[in-house]
PDB file of C-alpha atoms in Angstrom:
ATOM      1  CA  MET A   1       0.000   0.000   0.000  1.00 45.00           C
ATOM      2  CA  ARG A   2       2.867   2.382   0.841  1.00 53.00           C
ATOM      3  CA  ILE A   3       4.514   1.785  -2.543  1.00 46.00           C
ATOM      4  CA  ALA A   4       1.245   2.324  -4.419  1.00 42.00           C
ATOM      5  CA  SER A   5       0.552   5.550  -2.535  1.00 46.00           C
ATOM      6  CA  LEU A   6       4.011   6.927  -3.304  1.00 49.00           C
ATOM      7  CA  ALA A   7       3.717   6.028  -6.979  1.00 43.00           C
ATOM      8  CA  LEU A   8       0.370   7.814  -7.167  1.00 44.00           C
ATOM      9  CA  LEU A   9       1.850  10.829  -5.397  1.00 49.00           C
ATOM     10  CA  ARG A  10       4.568  11.210  -8.018  1.00 48.00           C
ATOM     11  CA  VAL A  11       1.967  11.179 -10.799  1.00 41.00           C
ATOM     12  CA  LEU A  12      -0.179  13.755  -8.977  1.00 45.00           C
ATOM     13  CA  VAL A  13       2.753  16.075  -8.330  1.00 44.00           C
ATOM     14  CA  LEU A  14       4.089  15.932 -11.861  1.00 44.00           C
ATOM     15  CA  PHE A  15       0.710  16.890 -13.275  1.00 41.00           C
ATOM     16  CA  ASP A  16      -0.315  19.370 -10.580  1.00 45.00           C
ATOM     17  CA  PRO A  17      -0.886  22.807 -12.201  1.00 41.00           C
ATOM     18  CA  ALA A  18       0.355  24.456  -9.007  1.00 44.00           C
ATOM     19  CA  LEU A  19       3.862  23.296  -9.828  1.00 39.00           C
ATOM     20  CA  ARG A  20       3.718  25.344 -13.031  1.00 38.00           C
ATOM     21  CA  SER A  21       3.081  28.552 -11.086  1.00 37.00           C
ATOM     22  CA  GLU A  22       4.828  30.562  -8.384  1.00 36.00           C
ATOM     23  CA  SER A  23       3.978  28.057  -5.694  1.00 36.00           C
ATOM     24  CA  PHE A  24       6.944  26.710  -3.817  1.00 37.00           C
ATOM     25  CA  THR A  25       9.945  28.016  -1.911  1.00 38.00           C
ATOM     26  CA  VAL A  26      13.553  26.838  -1.988  1.00 39.00           C
ATOM     27  CA  ARG A  27      16.833  28.294  -0.836  1.00 38.00           C
ATOM     28  CA  THR A  28      19.562  28.668  -3.426  1.00 37.00           C
ATOM     29  CA  SER A  29      22.988  30.232  -3.690  1.00 37.00           C
ATOM     30  CA  ILE A  30      21.399  33.589  -4.404  1.00 35.00           C
ATOM     31  CA  ARG A  31      20.876  33.686  -0.616  1.00 37.00           C
ATOM     32  CA  LYS A  32      17.177  34.497  -0.834  1.00 40.00           C
ATOM     33  CA  PRO A  33      14.076  32.239  -0.894  1.00 41.00           C
ATOM     34  CA  LEU A  34      12.914  31.985  -4.477  1.00 42.00           C
ATOM     35  CA  TYR A  35       9.822  30.754  -6.279  1.00 42.00           C
ATOM     36  CA  VAL A  36      10.132  28.931  -9.564  1.00 43.00           C
ATOM     37  CA  SER A  37       8.342  31.042 -12.136  1.00 41.00           C
ATOM     38  CA  SER A  38       9.228  30.228 -15.724  1.00 40.00           C
ATOM     39  CA  LEU A  39      11.767  28.397 -17.863  1.00 43.00           C
ATOM     40  CA  SER A  40      13.034  29.321 -21.281  1.00 41.00           C
ATOM     41  CA  SER A  41      12.252  26.919 -24.123  1.00 40.00           C
ATOM     42  CA  HIS A  42      14.701  25.555 -26.643  1.00 42.00           C
ATOM     43  CA  SER A  43      13.978  25.559 -30.357  1.00 41.00           C
ATOM     44  CA  ASP A  44      14.299  22.562 -32.635  1.00 42.00           C
ATOM     45  CA  ALA A  45      17.324  24.248 -34.183  1.00 44.00           C
ATOM     46  CA  ASP A  46      19.394  23.654 -31.048  1.00 44.00           C
ATOM     47  CA  THR A  47      21.952  20.926 -31.628  1.00 41.00           C
ATOM     48  CA  ALA A  48      24.907  19.428 -29.851  1.00 50.00           C
ATOM     49  CA  ASP A  49      27.174  21.716 -31.892  1.00 54.00           C
ATOM     50  CA  ASN A  50      25.114  24.779 -30.984  1.00 52.00           C
ATOM     51  CA  PRO A  51      23.819  24.172 -27.439  1.00 52.00           C
ATOM     52  CA  PRO A  52      21.281  26.600 -25.982  1.00 50.00           C
ATOM     53  CA  SER A  53      22.474  29.073 -23.373  1.00 54.00           C
ATOM     54  CA  PRO A  54      21.038  28.454 -19.917  1.00 57.00           C
ATOM     55  CA  SER A  55      18.195  30.876 -19.202  1.00 80.00           C
ATOM     56  CA  LEU A  56      16.158  30.588 -16.021  1.00 90.00           C
ATOM     57  CA  THR A  57      13.805  33.166 -14.516  1.00 91.00           C
ATOM     58  CA  LEU A  58      12.696  32.975 -10.891  1.00 86.00           C
ATOM     59  CA  PHE A  59      10.316  34.986  -8.748  1.00 86.00           C
ATOM     60  CA  ASN A  60      12.236  36.653  -5.918  1.00 87.00           C
ATOM     61  CA  SER A  61       9.983  36.721  -2.866  1.00 84.00           C
ATOM     62  CA  LEU A  62      12.060  39.510  -1.306  1.00 84.00           C
ATOM     63  CA  SER A  63      11.933  41.958  -4.209  1.00 86.00           C
ATOM     64  CA  LEU A  64       8.546  40.596  -5.407  1.00 86.00           C
ATOM     65  CA  ARG A  65       9.807  40.585  -8.988  1.00 91.00           C
ATOM     66  CA  LYS A  66      10.743  37.999 -11.587  1.00 93.00           C
ATOM     67  CA  GLU A  67      14.509  38.070 -12.003  1.00 92.00           C
ATOM     68  CA  PRO A  68      17.080  36.185 -14.093  1.00 93.00           C
ATOM     69  CA  PHE A  69      18.703  33.502 -11.986  1.00 91.00           C
ATOM     70  CA  THR A  70      22.406  34.300 -11.503  1.00 90.00           C
ATOM     71  CA  PRO A  71      24.449  32.028  -9.198  1.00 92.00           C
ATOM     72  CA  LEU A  72      27.084  33.575  -6.962  1.00 92.00           C
ATOM     73  CA  SER A  73      29.739  31.187  -8.270  1.00 94.00           C
ATOM     74  CA  PRO A  74      28.630  29.878 -11.674  1.00 92.00           C
ATOM     75  CA  PRO A  75      28.193  27.194 -12.694  1.00 93.00           C
ATOM     76  CA  GLY A  76      27.861  26.131  -9.057  1.00 96.00           C
ATOM     77  CA  VAL A  77      24.524  26.332  -7.227  1.00 96.00           C
ATOM     78  CA  SER A  78      24.073  25.576  -3.533  1.00 96.00           C
ATOM     79  CA  LEU A  79      20.675  24.144  -2.605  1.00 96.00           C
ATOM     80  CA  TYR A  80      19.671  23.578   1.023  1.00 97.00           C
ATOM     81  CA  THR A  81      16.370  21.884   1.794  1.00 96.00           C
ATOM     82  CA  CYS A  82      14.642  20.749   4.965  1.00 95.00           C
ATOM     83  CA  GLY A  83      14.561  16.988   5.390  1.00 96.00           C
ATOM     84  CA  PRO A  84      12.427  14.673   7.545  1.00 97.00           C
ATOM     85  CA  THR A  85      12.261  14.119  11.279  1.00 97.00           C
ATOM     86  CA  VAL A  86      13.068  10.416  11.352  1.00 97.00           C
ATOM     87  CA  TYR A  87      10.810   9.039  14.072  1.00 97.00           C
ATOM     88  CA  ASP A  88       8.141   7.530  11.778  1.00 97.00           C
ATOM     89  CA  HIS A  89       7.323   6.869   8.128  1.00 96.00           C
ATOM     90  CA  ALA A  90       7.205  10.009   5.983  1.00 94.00           C
ATOM     91  CA  HIS A  91       3.677  10.597   4.658  1.00 93.00           C
ATOM     92  CA  VAL A  92       2.272  11.801   1.347  1.00 92.00           C
ATOM     93  CA  GLY A  93       2.391  15.459   2.379  1.00 92.00           C
ATOM     94  CA  ASN A  94       6.073  15.147   3.275  1.00 93.00           C
ATOM     95  CA  PHE A  95       6.956  13.650  -0.079  1.00 96.00           C
ATOM     96  CA  ARG A  96       5.210  16.349  -2.035  1.00 95.00           C
ATOM     97  CA  ALA A  97       7.879  18.708  -0.653  1.00 95.00           C
ATOM     98  CA  PHE A  98      10.705  16.306  -1.504  1.00 96.00           C
ATOM     99  CA  LEU A  99       9.385  15.884  -5.044  1.00 96.00           C
ATOM    100  CA  THR A 100       9.223  19.661  -5.390  1.00 93.00           C
ATOM    101  CA  TYR A 101      12.904  19.906  -4.471  1.00 94.00           C
ATOM    102  CA  ASP A 102      13.650  17.145  -6.959  1.00 97.00           C
ATOM    103  CA  ILE A 103      11.909  18.966  -9.825  1.00 94.00           C
ATOM    104  CA  LEU A 104      13.834  22.155  -9.080  1.00 93.00           C
ATOM    105  CA  LYS A 105      17.159  20.311  -8.849  1.00 97.00           C
ATOM    106  CA  ARG A 106      16.561  18.491 -12.119  1.00 96.00           C
ATOM    107  CA  THR A 107      15.651  21.808 -13.751  1.00 93.00           C
ATOM    108  CA  LEU A 108      18.867  23.444 -12.547  1.00 95.00           C
ATOM    109  CA  ARG A 109      20.905  20.500 -13.792  1.00 95.00           C
ATOM    110  CA  TYR A 110      19.094  20.613 -17.122  1.00 93.00           C
ATOM    111  CA  PHE A 111      20.345  24.167 -17.446  1.00 92.00           C
ATOM    112  CA  ARG A 112      23.857  22.854 -16.830  1.00 92.00           C
ATOM    113  CA  TYR A 113      24.279  24.108 -13.292  1.00 95.00           C
ATOM    114  CA  ASP A 114      26.481  22.109 -10.924  1.00 96.00           C
ATOM    115  CA  VAL A 115      24.091  21.640  -7.992  1.00 97.00           C
ATOM    116  CA  LYS A 116      25.418  20.914  -4.498  1.00 97.00           C
ATOM    117  CA  HIS A 117      22.321  19.767  -2.615  1.00 98.00           C
ATOM    118  CA  VAL A 118      22.322  19.477   1.176  1.00 98.00           C
ATOM    119  CA  CYS A 119      19.259  18.047   2.959  1.00 98.00           C
ATOM    120  CA  ASN A 120      19.242  17.854   6.751  1.00 97.00           C
ATOM    121  CA  LEU A 121      17.932  14.954   8.828  1.00 98.00           C
ATOM    122  CA  THR A 122      16.390  15.778  12.207  1.00 98.00           C
ATOM    123  CA  ASP A 123      17.339  12.790  14.326  1.00 98.00           C
ATOM    124  CA  VAL A 124      16.716  14.240  17.783  1.00 96.00           C
ATOM    125  CA  ASP A 125      13.707  16.160  19.103  1.00 94.00           C
ATOM    126  CA  ASP A 126      10.935  15.756  21.671  1.00 92.00           C
ATOM    127  CA  LYS A 127       8.895  13.369  19.495  1.00 95.00           C
ATOM    128  CA  ILE A 128      11.890  11.114  18.904  1.00 97.00           C
ATOM    129  CA  ILE A 129      12.856  11.048  22.581  1.00 96.00           C
ATOM    130  CA  ALA A 130       9.264  10.254  23.589  1.00 96.00           C
ATOM    131  CA  ARG A 131       9.023   7.387  21.099  1.00 97.00           C
ATOM    132  CA  CYS A 132      12.362   5.960  22.227  1.00 98.00           C
ATOM    133  CA  ALA A 133      11.089   5.919  25.813  1.00 97.00           C
ATOM    134  CA  ARG A 134       7.745   4.412  24.786  1.00 97.00           C
ATOM    135  CA  GLU A 135       9.328   1.611  22.739  1.00 97.00           C
ATOM    136  CA  ASN A 136      12.373   1.184  24.979  1.00 98.00           C
ATOM    137  CA  VAL A 137      14.859   1.557  22.115  1.00 98.00           C
ATOM    138  CA  SER A 138      17.918   3.724  21.668  1.00 98.00           C
ATOM    139  CA  LEU A 139      17.763   6.984  19.737  1.00 98.00           C
ATOM    140  CA  LYS A 140      20.232   5.652  17.172  1.00 97.00           C
ATOM    141  CA  ALA A 141      18.253   2.443  16.627  1.00 98.00           C
ATOM    142  CA  LEU A 142      14.979   4.305  16.101  1.00 98.00           C
ATOM    143  CA  THR A 143      16.282   7.054  13.825  1.00 98.00           C
ATOM    144  CA  SER A 144      18.465   4.741  11.731  1.00 98.00           C
ATOM    145  CA  LYS A 145      15.417   2.551  11.069  1.00 98.00           C
ATOM    146  CA  TYR A 146      13.237   5.386   9.776  1.00 98.00           C
ATOM    147  CA  GLU A 147      16.103   7.077   7.975  1.00 98.00           C
ATOM    148  CA  GLY A 148      16.492   3.834   6.028  1.00 98.00           C
ATOM    149  CA  TYR A 149      12.781   3.774   5.174  1.00 98.00           C
ATOM    150  CA  PHE A 150      13.022   7.383   3.984  1.00 98.00           C
ATOM    151  CA  MET A 151      15.916   6.588   1.647  1.00 98.00           C
ATOM    152  CA  GLU A 152      14.034   3.573   0.270  1.00 97.00           C
ATOM    153  CA  ASP A 153      10.992   5.744  -0.454  1.00 97.00           C
ATOM    154  CA  LEU A 154      13.155   8.296  -2.293  1.00 97.00           C
ATOM    155  CA  GLU A 155      14.372   5.494  -4.555  1.00 97.00           C
ATOM    156  CA  LEU A 156      10.817   4.270  -5.160  1.00 96.00           C
ATOM    157  CA  LEU A 157       9.890   7.790  -6.275  1.00 96.00           C
ATOM    158  CA  ASN A 158      13.003   8.075  -8.448  1.00 96.00           C
ATOM    159  CA  VAL A 159      14.092  11.171  -6.530  1.00 97.00           C
ATOM    160  CA  GLN A 160      17.688  12.228  -7.098  1.00 97.00           C
ATOM    161  CA  LYS A 161      19.302  12.079  -3.667  1.00 97.00           C
ATOM    162  CA  ALA A 162      21.068  15.002  -2.058  1.00 98.00           C
ATOM    163  CA  CYS A 163      24.846  15.181  -2.063  1.00 98.00           C
ATOM    164  CA  VAL A 164      24.940  15.297   1.745  1.00 97.00           C
ATOM    165  CA  TYR A 165      22.473  14.401   4.520  1.00 98.00           C
ATOM    166  CA  PRO A 166      23.833  15.986   7.731  1.00 98.00           C
ATOM    167  CA  ARG A 167      22.211  14.696  10.913  1.00 98.00           C
ATOM    168  CA  ALA A 168      21.244  17.041  13.736  1.00 97.00           C
ATOM    169  CA  THR A 169      23.089  14.886  16.284  1.00 97.00           C
ATOM    170  CA  GLU A 170      26.318  15.431  14.346  1.00 97.00           C
ATOM    171  CA  HIS A 171      26.148  19.199  14.858  1.00 97.00           C
ATOM    172  CA  ILE A 172      24.953  19.681  18.442  1.00 96.00           C
ATOM    173  CA  GLY A 173      28.115  21.596  19.347  1.00 97.00           C
ATOM    174  CA  GLU A 174      27.570  24.146  16.559  1.00 97.00           C
ATOM    175  CA  MET A 175      23.927  24.579  17.598  1.00 96.00           C
ATOM    176  CA  VAL A 176      24.893  25.237  21.219  1.00 96.00           C
ATOM    177  CA  GLU A 177      27.473  27.817  20.152  1.00 98.00           C
ATOM    178  CA  MET A 178      24.965  29.544  17.886  1.00 97.00           C
ATOM    179  CA  ILE A 179      22.396  29.723  20.695  1.00 97.00           C
ATOM    180  CA  LYS A 180      25.009  31.220  23.031  1.00 97.00           C
ATOM    181  CA  GLN A 181      25.840  33.901  20.475  1.00 98.00           C
ATOM    182  CA  LEU A 182      22.170  34.712  19.956  1.00 97.00           C
ATOM    183  CA  GLU A 183      21.598  34.920  23.714  1.00 97.00           C
ATOM    184  CA  GLU A 184      24.523  37.340  24.082  1.00 97.00           C
ATOM    185  CA  ARG A 185      22.882  39.570  21.482  1.00 96.00           C
ATOM    186  CA  GLY A 186      19.487  39.374  23.173  1.00 96.00           C
ATOM    187  CA  LEU A 187      18.059  37.315  20.313  1.00 96.00           C
ATOM    188  CA  ALA A 188      17.392  34.067  22.207  1.00 96.00           C
ATOM    189  CA  TYR A 189      15.719  33.193  25.498  1.00 95.00           C
ATOM    190  CA  ARG A 190      15.125  30.075  27.580  1.00 94.00           C
ATOM    191  CA  SER A 191      11.576  29.038  28.434  1.00 91.00           C
ATOM    192  CA  ASP A 192      10.441  27.736  31.829  1.00 90.00           C
ATOM    193  CA  GLU A 193      10.536  24.191  30.452  1.00 87.00           C
ATOM    194  CA  GLY A 194      14.173  24.564  29.413  1.00 88.00           C
ATOM    195  CA  SER A 195      13.724  25.000  25.655  1.00 89.00           C
ATOM    196  CA  TRP A 196      15.448  27.787  23.738  1.00 92.00           C
ATOM    197  CA  TYR A 197      13.570  30.118  21.391  1.00 93.00           C
ATOM    198  CA  PHE A 198      14.509  32.875  18.970  1.00 93.00           C
ATOM    199  CA  ASN A 199      13.436  36.224  20.370  1.00 92.00           C
ATOM    200  CA  VAL A 200      11.482  37.510  17.381  1.00 87.00           C
ATOM    201  CA  GLY A 201      10.491  40.717  19.159  1.00 86.00           C
ATOM    202  CA  ALA A 202      14.135  41.742  19.509  1.00 92.00           C
ATOM    203  CA  LYS A 203      14.924  41.383  15.810  1.00 89.00           C
ATOM    204  CA  GLU A 204      13.962  44.512  13.910  1.00 87.00           C
ATOM    205  CA  GLY A 205      11.865  43.735  10.836  1.00 84.00           C
ATOM    206  CA  TYR A 206      11.476  40.041  11.683  1.00 84.00           C
ATOM    207  CA  GLY A 207       8.634  38.440   9.733  1.00 81.00           C
ATOM    208  CA  GLN A 208       7.881  41.570   7.725  1.00 80.00           C
ATOM    209  CA  GLN A 209       9.889  40.975   4.529  1.00 78.00           C
ATOM    210  CA  LEU A 210       9.534  37.415   3.228  1.00 79.00           C
ATOM    211  CA  VAL A 211       6.370  36.616   5.182  1.00 76.00           C
ATOM    212  CA  CYS A 212       3.759  38.764   6.883  1.00 73.00           C
ATOM    213  CA  LEU A 213       3.380  37.344  10.380  1.00 73.00           C
ATOM    214  CA  GLU A 214       0.453  38.272  12.595  1.00 74.00           C
ATOM    215  CA  TRP A 215       2.108  39.369  15.816  1.00 69.00           C
ATOM    216  CA  ASP A 216      -1.126  39.314  17.808  1.00 71.00           C
ATOM    217  CA  GLY A 217      -1.339  35.551  17.415  1.00 72.00           C
ATOM    218  CA  MET A 218       2.227  34.822  18.562  1.00 71.00           C
ATOM    219  CA  LYS A 219       2.910  33.606  22.106  1.00 72.00           C
ATOM    220  CA  SER A 220       6.161  33.635  24.037  1.00 68.00           C
ATOM    221  CA  GLY A 221       7.614  30.135  24.557  1.00 62.00           C
ATOM    222  CA  ALA A 222       4.879  28.407  22.560  1.00 67.00           C
ATOM    223  CA  SER A 223       5.705  25.049  20.952  1.00 62.00           C
ATOM    224  CA  GLY A 224       4.017  23.538  17.932  1.00 56.00           C
TER     225      GLY A 224
END
């Protein structure tokens, strides 16, 4: 059933009209979230001896304009995407996002860009710790199991895998140092339960450029 559902998902995503509009966000080497907008077409006259020049236009969600895509270090493009939290099977909604990344990456490679794709794996959080306690298994045993299922599902969907899959547990030291630096600048605070949060109220202009957050609905120390 899982295989059939994933196969159907790939068909639905590939033919979804939303994917042909300004509908999804990625982070590229232009250092701004971008929305795929339009691609140039190649004429029948293009041949191997006269290859078409790469031409890609993206919608910049910061400037709110369509702009030619220009990498910082052509032909290299850095692509960072959010990966799964590996405490359970990824569901259909999760894989729509991963297929979206795949379509963008294939498009960039079609235009002859050298894409370095990094996709993180969240292998420690409250849900993972709770499930480990409930099932009496180690964190490594649980996350390795579902990480393996995730990789299998990517293959079933014919998704081109990322170049690197850094795990959260491999970078705890860097996270701690970053939180300390943010705290020193007044940009992080510790909740009563011991969790650390970004102090959005102390960051001028936070949530007002790329997204329009409703401040009245935000609560200090709230967890999703």
